[in-house]
Short mmCIF file of C-alpha atoms and ligand atoms in Angstrom, two decimals:
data_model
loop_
_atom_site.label_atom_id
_atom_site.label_comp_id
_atom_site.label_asym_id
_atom_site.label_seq_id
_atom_site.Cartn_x
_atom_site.Cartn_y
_atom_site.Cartn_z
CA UNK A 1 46.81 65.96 88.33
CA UNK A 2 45.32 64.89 92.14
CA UNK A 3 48.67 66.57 93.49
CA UNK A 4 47.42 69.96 92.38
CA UNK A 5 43.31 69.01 92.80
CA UNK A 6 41.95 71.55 95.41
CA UNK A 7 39.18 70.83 97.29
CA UNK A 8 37.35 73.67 96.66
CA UNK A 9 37.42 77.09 94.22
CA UNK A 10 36.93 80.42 94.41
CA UNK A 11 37.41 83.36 92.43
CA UNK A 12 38.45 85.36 95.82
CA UNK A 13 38.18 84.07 99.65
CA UNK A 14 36.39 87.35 100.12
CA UNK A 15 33.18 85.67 98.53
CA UNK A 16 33.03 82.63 101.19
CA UNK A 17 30.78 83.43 104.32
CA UNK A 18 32.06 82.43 107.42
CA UNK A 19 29.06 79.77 107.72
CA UNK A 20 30.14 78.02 104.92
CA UNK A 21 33.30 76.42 107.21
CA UNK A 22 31.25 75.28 109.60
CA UNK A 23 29.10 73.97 107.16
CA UNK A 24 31.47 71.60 105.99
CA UNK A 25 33.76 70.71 109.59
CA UNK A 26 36.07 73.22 109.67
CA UNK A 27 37.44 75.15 112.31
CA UNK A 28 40.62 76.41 111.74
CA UNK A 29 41.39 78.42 108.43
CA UNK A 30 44.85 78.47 107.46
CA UNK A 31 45.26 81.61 104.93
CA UNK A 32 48.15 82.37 102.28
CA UNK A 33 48.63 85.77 103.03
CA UNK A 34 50.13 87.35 99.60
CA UNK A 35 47.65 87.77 96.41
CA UNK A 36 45.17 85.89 98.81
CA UNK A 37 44.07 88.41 101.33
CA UNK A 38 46.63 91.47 100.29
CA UNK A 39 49.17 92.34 97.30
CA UNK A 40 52.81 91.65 98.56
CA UNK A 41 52.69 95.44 98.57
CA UNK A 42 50.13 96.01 100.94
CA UNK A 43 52.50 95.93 104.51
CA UNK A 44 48.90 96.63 106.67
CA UNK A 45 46.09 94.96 105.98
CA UNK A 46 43.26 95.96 103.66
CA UNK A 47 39.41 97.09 105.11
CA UNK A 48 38.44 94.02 103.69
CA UNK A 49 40.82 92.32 104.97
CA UNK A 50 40.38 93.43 108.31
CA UNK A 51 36.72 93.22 108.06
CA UNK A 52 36.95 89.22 107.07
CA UNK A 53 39.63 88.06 109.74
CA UNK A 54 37.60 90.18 112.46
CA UNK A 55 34.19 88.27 111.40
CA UNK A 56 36.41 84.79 111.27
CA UNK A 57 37.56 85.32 114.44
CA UNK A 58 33.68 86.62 115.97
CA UNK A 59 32.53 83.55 114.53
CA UNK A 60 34.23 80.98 116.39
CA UNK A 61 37.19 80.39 113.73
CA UNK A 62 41.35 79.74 114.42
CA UNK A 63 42.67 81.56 111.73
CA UNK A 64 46.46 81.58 110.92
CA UNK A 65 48.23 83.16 108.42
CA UNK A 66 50.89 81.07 106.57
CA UNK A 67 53.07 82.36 103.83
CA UNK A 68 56.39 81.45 102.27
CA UNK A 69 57.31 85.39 102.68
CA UNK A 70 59.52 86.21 105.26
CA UNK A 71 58.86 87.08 108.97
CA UNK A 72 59.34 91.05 108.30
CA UNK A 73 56.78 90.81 105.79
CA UNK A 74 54.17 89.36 107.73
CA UNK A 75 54.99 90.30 110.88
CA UNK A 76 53.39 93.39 111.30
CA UNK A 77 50.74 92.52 109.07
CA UNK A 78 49.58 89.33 110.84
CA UNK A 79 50.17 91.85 114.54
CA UNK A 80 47.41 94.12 113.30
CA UNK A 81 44.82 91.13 112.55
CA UNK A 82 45.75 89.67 115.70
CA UNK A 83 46.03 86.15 114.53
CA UNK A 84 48.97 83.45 114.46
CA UNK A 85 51.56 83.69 111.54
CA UNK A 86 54.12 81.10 109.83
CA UNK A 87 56.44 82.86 107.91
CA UNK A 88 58.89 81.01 105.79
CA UNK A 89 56.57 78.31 105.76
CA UNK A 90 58.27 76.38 102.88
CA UNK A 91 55.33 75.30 101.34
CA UNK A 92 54.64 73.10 99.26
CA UNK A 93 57.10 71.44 102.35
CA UNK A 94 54.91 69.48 104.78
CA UNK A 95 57.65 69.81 107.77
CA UNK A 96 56.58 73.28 109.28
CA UNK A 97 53.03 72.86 108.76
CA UNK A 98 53.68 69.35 110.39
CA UNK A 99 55.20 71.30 113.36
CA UNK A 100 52.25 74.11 113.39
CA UNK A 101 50.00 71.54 113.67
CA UNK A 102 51.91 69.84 117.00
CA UNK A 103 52.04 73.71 118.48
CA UNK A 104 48.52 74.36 118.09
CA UNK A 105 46.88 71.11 118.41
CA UNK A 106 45.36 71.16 115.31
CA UNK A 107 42.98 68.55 113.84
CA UNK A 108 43.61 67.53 109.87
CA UNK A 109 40.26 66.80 109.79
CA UNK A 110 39.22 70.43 110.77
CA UNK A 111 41.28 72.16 108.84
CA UNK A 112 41.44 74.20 105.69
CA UNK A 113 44.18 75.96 103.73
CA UNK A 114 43.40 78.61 101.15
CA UNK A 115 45.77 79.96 99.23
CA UNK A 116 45.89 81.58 95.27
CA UNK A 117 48.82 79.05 93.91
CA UNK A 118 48.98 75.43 92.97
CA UNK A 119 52.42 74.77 92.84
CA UNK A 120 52.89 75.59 96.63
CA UNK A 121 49.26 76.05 98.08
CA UNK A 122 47.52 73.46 97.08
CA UNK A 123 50.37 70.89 96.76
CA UNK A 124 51.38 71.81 100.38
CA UNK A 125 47.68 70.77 101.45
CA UNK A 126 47.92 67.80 99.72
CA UNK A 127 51.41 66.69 101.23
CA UNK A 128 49.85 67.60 104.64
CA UNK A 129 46.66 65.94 104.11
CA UNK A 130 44.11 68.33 104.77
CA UNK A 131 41.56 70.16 102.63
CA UNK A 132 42.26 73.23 100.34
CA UNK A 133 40.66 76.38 98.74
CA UNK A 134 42.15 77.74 95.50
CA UNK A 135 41.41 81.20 95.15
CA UNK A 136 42.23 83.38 91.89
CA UNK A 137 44.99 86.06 92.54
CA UNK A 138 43.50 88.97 94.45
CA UNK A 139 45.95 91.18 92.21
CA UNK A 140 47.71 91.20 88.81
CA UNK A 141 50.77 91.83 90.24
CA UNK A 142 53.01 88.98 91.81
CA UNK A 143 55.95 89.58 93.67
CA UNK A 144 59.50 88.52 91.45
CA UNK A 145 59.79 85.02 93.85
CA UNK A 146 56.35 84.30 92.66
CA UNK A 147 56.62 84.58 88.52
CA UNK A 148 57.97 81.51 88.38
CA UNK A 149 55.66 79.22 90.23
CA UNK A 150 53.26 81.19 87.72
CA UNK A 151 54.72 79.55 84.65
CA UNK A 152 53.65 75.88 86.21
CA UNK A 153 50.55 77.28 87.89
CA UNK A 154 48.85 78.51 84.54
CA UNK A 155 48.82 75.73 82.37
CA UNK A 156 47.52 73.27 85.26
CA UNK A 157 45.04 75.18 86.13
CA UNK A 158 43.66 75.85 82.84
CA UNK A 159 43.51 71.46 82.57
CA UNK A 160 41.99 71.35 85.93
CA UNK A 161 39.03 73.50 84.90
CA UNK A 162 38.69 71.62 81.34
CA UNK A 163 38.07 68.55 83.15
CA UNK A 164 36.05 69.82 85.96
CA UNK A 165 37.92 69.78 88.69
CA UNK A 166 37.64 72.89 90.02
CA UNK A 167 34.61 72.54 92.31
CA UNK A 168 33.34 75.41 93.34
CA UNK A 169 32.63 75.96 96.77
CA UNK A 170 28.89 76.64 96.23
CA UNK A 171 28.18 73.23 95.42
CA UNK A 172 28.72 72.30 98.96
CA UNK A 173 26.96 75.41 100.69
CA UNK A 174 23.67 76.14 98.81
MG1 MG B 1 49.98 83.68 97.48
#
């Protein structure tokens, strides 16, 4: 079960103030893009997704979006926000993370990835070794690739929360 143990949880990453990373060492905030900041459907971003990224970024943040979608997908999206993108990221693959880490200089230590699945979000954070925010899907809808990470992602979750170990991000913040 401490494969798929976030660090934190939270029903959306839209709830988390931008204090609250700096709060607890972070300063660069890897993001899942799909069902975490935007349905798949959503080719722009949303207001609130705009709104977020743009106060990130004000505040000091590195933000970079990483998805296992490919490069046409996020392309555009990630152009609009102005921040760095990963597409086929491969996760829950450590290898290009490993590499986005060398070509940004990142620091394990100050960095966090959020991201709405277990099977790859989480479980890529713990293969890289770095801290993690599970969110709840943004929307009902997942895209077809998706359904079956779903299957896995339920059932785990549902044990994680029966035994406590979804920690809500709160508890380190207020
Ligand atoms: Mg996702």
């Amino acid at each position: 079960m401490s494969r798929y143990t976030p660090t934190y949880h939270a029903q959306s990453v839209y709830e988390i103030p931008a204090a609250f990373y700096k709060k607890i060492g972070v300063k660069n905030i890897i993001i899942d893009l799909d069902n975490t900041l935007d349905s798949y459907r959503s080719l722009s971003p949303s207001e609130r997704a705009i709104n977020l990224i743009e106060n990130l970024k004000k505040a000091g943040y590195n933000v970079i979006i990483v998805t296992n979608n490919k490069k046409r997908r996020v392309e555009g999206y990630a152009n609009e926000l102005e921040v760095n993108f990963l597409y086929s990221a491969r996760k829950p693959f450590a290898f290009k993370f490993n590499k986005l880490f060398e070509k940004y200089g990142l620091k394990k230590e100050e960095t966090i990835l959020i991201g709405d699945q277990l099977i790859t979000d989480v479980r890529a954070s713990k293969r890289v070794g770095i801290r993690s925010i599970l969110t709840e899907k943004i929307v009902k809808e997942d895209q077809w690739t998706t359904h079956f990470n779903r299957l896995f992602d339920r059932p785990i979750r549902k044990k994680l929360a029966k035994q406590h170990k979804l920690r809500n991000w709160r508890e380190d913040y207020e």
